[in-house]
């Protein structure tokens, strides 16, 4: 799954990679969590031949997908991920998979590996050569009972590749730049037409770096979260006092 990610590059890089115009300034975000606003890239307004309107546009959405048919959001589970293999047929996601596919810009994501201890070992998973990556996503505009509307989104996941599978069996879908237009074109491409995109990215695309458990707390949001830390399973146990030594603890 994908339960935390980061976006630390600035608006200029976002504009260059995704071809979106005039992205509003935003600070680096090192620990993006569910229910927070996330950046998404959508297809622009359908263009007439010769139009100079942008092909794509950037927007903000709440990370936590709410289908349009939900009556009581308090009783509905938080949907931050959607399984790519079943999104086209699941009641919650099938309309969005057909009509509202988006891209989610990211610098990478965090994943946790169970260690057999109380706490799992977190990893910072980033593109091996740096830069921004695009996760496949779905969007839904939910109309609240009071009449206001909120854009919501989920990140698509697929089976993990060999680089990630030793940490977790799922990973975000990565949409490569050459597939951006086809992915976002929900008029010309049905889910079956983009099925080749929602597969695990090649094994050497990501690298996984063990980091400290400071990332577990949403309040921690600085660059130190991505610094390498010795995995908990490999840390030596504290040396036990010898028989003729006194331990105060």
Short mmCIF file of C-alpha atoms in Angstrom, two decimals:
data_model
loop_
_atom_site.label_atom_id
_atom_site.label_comp_id
_atom_site.label_asym_id
_atom_site.label_seq_id
_atom_site.Cartn_x
_atom_site.Cartn_y
_atom_site.Cartn_z
CA UNK A 1 0.00 0.00 0.00
CA UNK A 2 1.01 3.64 0.11
CA UNK A 3 0.22 5.35 3.41
CA UNK A 4 2.77 8.18 3.44
CA UNK A 5 4.72 9.96 0.74
CA UNK A 6 6.65 13.16 0.06
CA UNK A 7 6.85 15.93 -2.51
CA UNK A 8 9.88 18.13 -1.97
CA UNK A 9 10.52 19.53 -5.44
CA UNK A 10 9.23 23.02 -6.22
CA UNK A 11 6.60 24.40 -8.61
CA UNK A 12 9.09 24.92 -11.47
CA UNK A 13 10.08 21.25 -11.55
CA UNK A 14 6.41 20.26 -11.37
CA UNK A 15 5.62 22.50 -14.33
CA UNK A 16 8.50 21.09 -16.36
CA UNK A 17 7.79 17.41 -15.67
CA UNK A 18 4.01 17.47 -16.04
CA UNK A 19 3.54 20.30 -18.51
CA UNK A 20 1.22 22.26 -16.23
CA UNK A 21 1.19 26.08 -16.18
CA UNK A 22 1.69 28.47 -13.27
CA UNK A 23 1.69 26.15 -10.26
CA UNK A 24 1.14 28.11 -7.06
CA UNK A 25 4.17 28.17 -4.71
CA UNK A 26 4.13 25.46 -2.02
CA UNK A 27 6.63 24.35 0.65
CA UNK A 28 8.52 21.04 0.53
CA UNK A 29 6.43 18.32 2.16
CA UNK A 30 8.36 15.45 3.72
CA UNK A 31 5.58 13.51 5.43
CA UNK A 32 2.26 13.67 3.56
CA UNK A 33 -0.43 11.71 5.38
CA UNK A 34 -4.03 10.62 4.65
CA UNK A 35 -6.76 13.30 4.86
CA UNK A 36 -4.21 16.01 4.01
CA UNK A 37 -4.41 17.94 0.71
CA UNK A 38 -2.25 16.49 -2.05
CA UNK A 39 -1.24 17.78 -5.47
CA UNK A 40 -2.85 16.07 -8.44
CA UNK A 41 -2.50 16.57 -12.19
CA UNK A 42 -5.60 16.23 -14.35
CA UNK A 43 -6.38 16.53 -18.03
CA UNK A 44 -7.14 20.11 -19.02
CA UNK A 45 -10.37 21.31 -20.57
CA UNK A 46 -10.89 19.58 -23.90
CA UNK A 47 -9.10 21.64 -26.54
CA UNK A 48 -10.30 22.62 -29.96
CA UNK A 49 -7.81 22.27 -32.84
CA UNK A 50 -5.34 25.14 -32.68
CA UNK A 51 -6.20 26.03 -29.09
CA UNK A 52 -3.40 27.20 -26.82
CA UNK A 53 -5.09 25.97 -23.66
CA UNK A 54 -2.81 23.76 -21.53
CA UNK A 55 -3.14 20.02 -22.00
CA UNK A 56 -2.96 19.44 -18.23
CA UNK A 57 -3.62 21.32 -15.02
CA UNK A 58 -2.59 21.00 -11.38
CA UNK A 59 -5.06 21.03 -8.49
CA UNK A 60 -5.37 20.05 -4.86
CA UNK A 61 -7.48 17.18 -3.53
CA UNK A 62 -8.06 15.54 -0.15
CA UNK A 63 -6.14 12.28 0.17
CA UNK A 64 -9.04 10.02 1.04
CA UNK A 65 -11.40 9.03 -1.76
CA UNK A 66 -15.15 9.46 -1.25
CA UNK A 67 -17.45 7.95 -3.92
CA UNK A 68 -20.27 10.22 -5.07
CA UNK A 69 -22.95 7.83 -3.77
CA UNK A 70 -21.82 7.89 -0.12
CA UNK A 71 -24.54 9.23 2.19
CA UNK A 72 -22.70 9.40 5.52
CA UNK A 73 -18.95 9.98 5.34
CA UNK A 74 -18.59 9.35 9.07
CA UNK A 75 -19.63 5.73 8.50
CA UNK A 76 -17.51 5.24 5.36
CA UNK A 77 -13.94 3.90 5.54
CA UNK A 78 -10.97 6.05 4.56
CA UNK A 79 -9.95 5.00 1.03
CA UNK A 80 -6.40 6.18 0.40
CA UNK A 81 -5.44 3.38 -2.02
CA UNK A 82 -7.22 1.52 -4.80
CA UNK A 83 -6.09 -1.86 -6.11
CA UNK A 84 -5.23 -1.41 -9.79
CA UNK A 85 -6.27 -4.98 -10.59
CA UNK A 86 -9.89 -4.43 -9.49
CA UNK A 87 -10.48 -0.65 -9.64
CA UNK A 88 -12.39 -0.91 -12.93
CA UNK A 89 -15.04 -3.17 -11.38
CA UNK A 90 -15.19 -2.10 -7.72
CA UNK A 91 -18.26 -0.02 -6.89
CA UNK A 92 -16.19 2.62 -5.11
CA UNK A 93 -13.73 3.20 -7.94
CA UNK A 94 -15.12 2.05 -11.28
CA UNK A 95 -16.60 5.41 -12.31
CA UNK A 96 -13.38 7.25 -11.48
CA UNK A 97 -11.24 4.61 -13.21
CA UNK A 98 -13.26 5.19 -16.35
CA UNK A 99 -13.71 8.96 -16.20
CA UNK A 100 -11.36 10.60 -13.66
CA UNK A 101 -7.84 9.20 -13.78
CA UNK A 102 -5.18 11.56 -12.43
CA UNK A 103 -1.46 11.73 -11.71
CA UNK A 104 -0.08 12.24 -8.20
CA UNK A 105 3.36 13.92 -8.20
CA UNK A 106 5.75 12.57 -5.55
CA UNK A 107 9.42 12.48 -4.63
CA UNK A 108 8.95 8.98 -3.24
CA UNK A 109 7.01 7.11 -0.58
CA UNK A 110 7.45 5.48 2.81
CA UNK A 111 6.83 1.82 3.52
CA UNK A 112 7.12 -0.26 6.68
CA UNK A 113 8.57 -3.75 7.02
CA UNK A 114 7.57 -5.96 9.90
CA UNK A 115 10.59 -6.95 11.98
CA UNK A 116 9.00 -9.29 14.46
CA UNK A 117 9.32 -6.60 17.10
CA UNK A 118 6.76 -4.17 18.42
CA UNK A 119 7.52 -1.57 15.77
CA UNK A 120 8.07 -2.04 12.04
CA UNK A 121 11.10 -0.69 10.20
CA UNK A 122 10.27 2.28 7.95
CA UNK A 123 11.89 2.76 4.54
CA UNK A 124 12.10 5.81 2.32
CA UNK A 125 11.56 4.58 -1.25
CA UNK A 126 12.67 7.02 -3.93
CA UNK A 127 13.57 6.99 -7.64
CA UNK A 128 17.12 5.72 -7.89
CA UNK A 129 18.15 8.64 -10.09
CA UNK A 130 16.15 11.27 -8.21
CA UNK A 131 13.50 13.59 -9.56
CA UNK A 132 9.73 13.53 -9.44
CA UNK A 133 7.71 10.37 -9.99
CA UNK A 134 4.04 10.21 -11.01
CA UNK A 135 1.75 7.80 -9.18
CA UNK A 136 -1.43 6.72 -10.87
CA UNK A 137 -4.46 8.10 -9.06
CA UNK A 138 -8.23 8.43 -9.14
CA UNK A 139 -10.31 11.48 -8.31
CA UNK A 140 -13.92 12.05 -7.26
CA UNK A 141 -15.66 15.32 -6.47
CA UNK A 142 -17.92 14.66 -3.51
CA UNK A 143 -20.98 16.84 -2.92
CA UNK A 144 -21.51 17.29 0.81
CA UNK A 145 -25.06 17.44 2.23
CA UNK A 146 -24.71 21.19 2.82
CA UNK A 147 -24.07 21.78 -0.86
CA UNK A 148 -20.31 22.33 -0.82
CA UNK A 149 -18.00 20.16 -2.92
CA UNK A 150 -14.63 18.61 -2.15
CA UNK A 151 -12.20 16.95 -4.55
CA UNK A 152 -10.93 13.65 -3.15
CA UNK A 153 -8.29 11.23 -4.42
CA UNK A 154 -6.77 7.78 -3.98
CA UNK A 155 -3.44 6.34 -5.13
CA UNK A 156 -3.51 3.18 -7.22
CA UNK A 157 -1.36 0.26 -6.08
CA UNK A 158 -0.12 -2.90 -7.78
CA UNK A 159 1.95 -5.94 -6.86
CA UNK A 160 5.39 -4.93 -5.61
CA UNK A 161 8.42 -5.56 -7.76
CA UNK A 162 11.49 -7.40 -6.50
CA UNK A 163 13.03 -4.22 -5.07
CA UNK A 164 10.04 -3.57 -2.81
CA UNK A 165 8.52 -7.02 -2.20
CA UNK A 166 10.88 -7.84 0.70
CA UNK A 167 9.40 -4.80 2.48
CA UNK A 168 5.74 -4.98 1.42
CA UNK A 169 3.72 -6.88 -1.18
CA UNK A 170 2.11 -3.74 -2.68
CA UNK A 171 3.51 -0.55 -4.17
CA UNK A 172 2.13 2.56 -5.91
CA UNK A 173 1.50 2.40 -9.66
CA UNK A 174 4.13 4.48 -11.47
CA UNK A 175 3.03 6.23 -14.66
CA UNK A 176 6.00 7.03 -16.88
CA UNK A 177 6.08 10.41 -18.72
CA UNK A 178 5.53 8.79 -22.10
CA UNK A 179 2.19 7.49 -20.80
CA UNK A 180 0.92 10.69 -19.15
CA UNK A 181 -1.36 11.74 -22.02
CA UNK A 182 -2.81 8.28 -22.55
CA UNK A 183 -3.46 7.81 -18.84
CA UNK A 184 -5.23 11.15 -18.46
CA UNK A 185 -7.27 10.80 -21.66
CA UNK A 186 -10.42 9.27 -20.19
CA UNK A 187 -12.44 10.14 -23.29
CA UNK A 188 -10.31 8.18 -25.72
CA UNK A 189 -9.03 5.44 -23.41
CA UNK A 190 -11.10 3.05 -21.32
CA UNK A 191 -9.53 1.18 -18.38
CA UNK A 192 -8.70 -1.76 -20.63
CA UNK A 193 -6.72 0.61 -22.89
CA UNK A 194 -4.40 1.61 -20.05
CA UNK A 195 -4.11 -1.80 -18.39
CA UNK A 196 -0.48 -2.06 -19.51
CA UNK A 197 0.36 1.05 -17.47
CA UNK A 198 -0.83 -0.26 -14.09
CA UNK A 199 1.93 -2.83 -13.71
CA UNK A 200 4.93 -2.86 -11.39
CA UNK A 201 7.64 -0.47 -12.49
CA UNK A 202 10.98 -2.00 -13.53
CA UNK A 203 13.04 -3.37 -10.66
CA UNK A 204 15.87 -0.83 -10.81
CA UNK A 205 13.59 2.23 -10.77
CA UNK A 206 13.40 2.63 -6.98
CA UNK A 207 15.85 2.32 -4.12
CA UNK A 208 14.73 1.65 -0.54
CA UNK A 209 16.57 3.43 2.28
CA UNK A 210 16.00 2.47 5.94
CA UNK A 211 15.05 5.51 8.01
CA UNK A 212 14.20 6.23 11.63
CA UNK A 213 10.77 5.80 13.15
CA UNK A 214 10.39 9.58 13.39
CA UNK A 215 8.35 9.33 10.20
CA UNK A 216 5.67 7.48 12.17
CA UNK A 217 4.49 10.76 13.68
CA UNK A 218 2.70 13.09 11.29
CA UNK A 219 3.92 16.07 13.31
CA UNK A 220 7.49 15.28 12.19
CA UNK A 221 7.84 16.91 8.80
CA UNK A 222 11.47 17.83 8.14
CA UNK A 223 14.15 16.57 5.71
CA UNK A 224 15.77 14.51 8.48
CA UNK A 225 12.99 11.95 7.98
CA UNK A 226 14.72 10.79 4.81
CA UNK A 227 18.17 10.33 6.32
CA UNK A 228 19.51 6.79 6.36
CA UNK A 229 19.24 4.99 9.70
CA UNK A 230 20.44 1.55 10.75
CA UNK A 231 17.54 -0.91 10.46
CA UNK A 232 16.17 -1.96 13.84
CA UNK A 233 16.70 -5.65 13.09
CA UNK A 234 20.42 -5.03 12.55
CA UNK A 235 21.05 -2.90 15.62
CA UNK A 236 23.17 -4.74 18.22
CA UNK A 237 21.49 -5.59 21.48
CA UNK A 238 22.74 -3.57 24.47
CA UNK A 239 25.70 -5.29 26.11
CA UNK A 240 24.68 -7.10 29.28
CA UNK A 241 26.68 -6.34 32.44
CA UNK A 242 29.16 -9.00 33.52
CA UNK A 243 28.72 -10.84 36.76
CA UNK A 244 30.98 -8.54 38.77
CA UNK A 245 29.39 -5.36 37.39
CA UNK A 246 26.49 -3.50 38.87
CA UNK A 247 23.69 -2.29 36.60
CA UNK A 248 21.63 0.64 37.70
CA UNK A 249 18.90 0.01 35.10
#
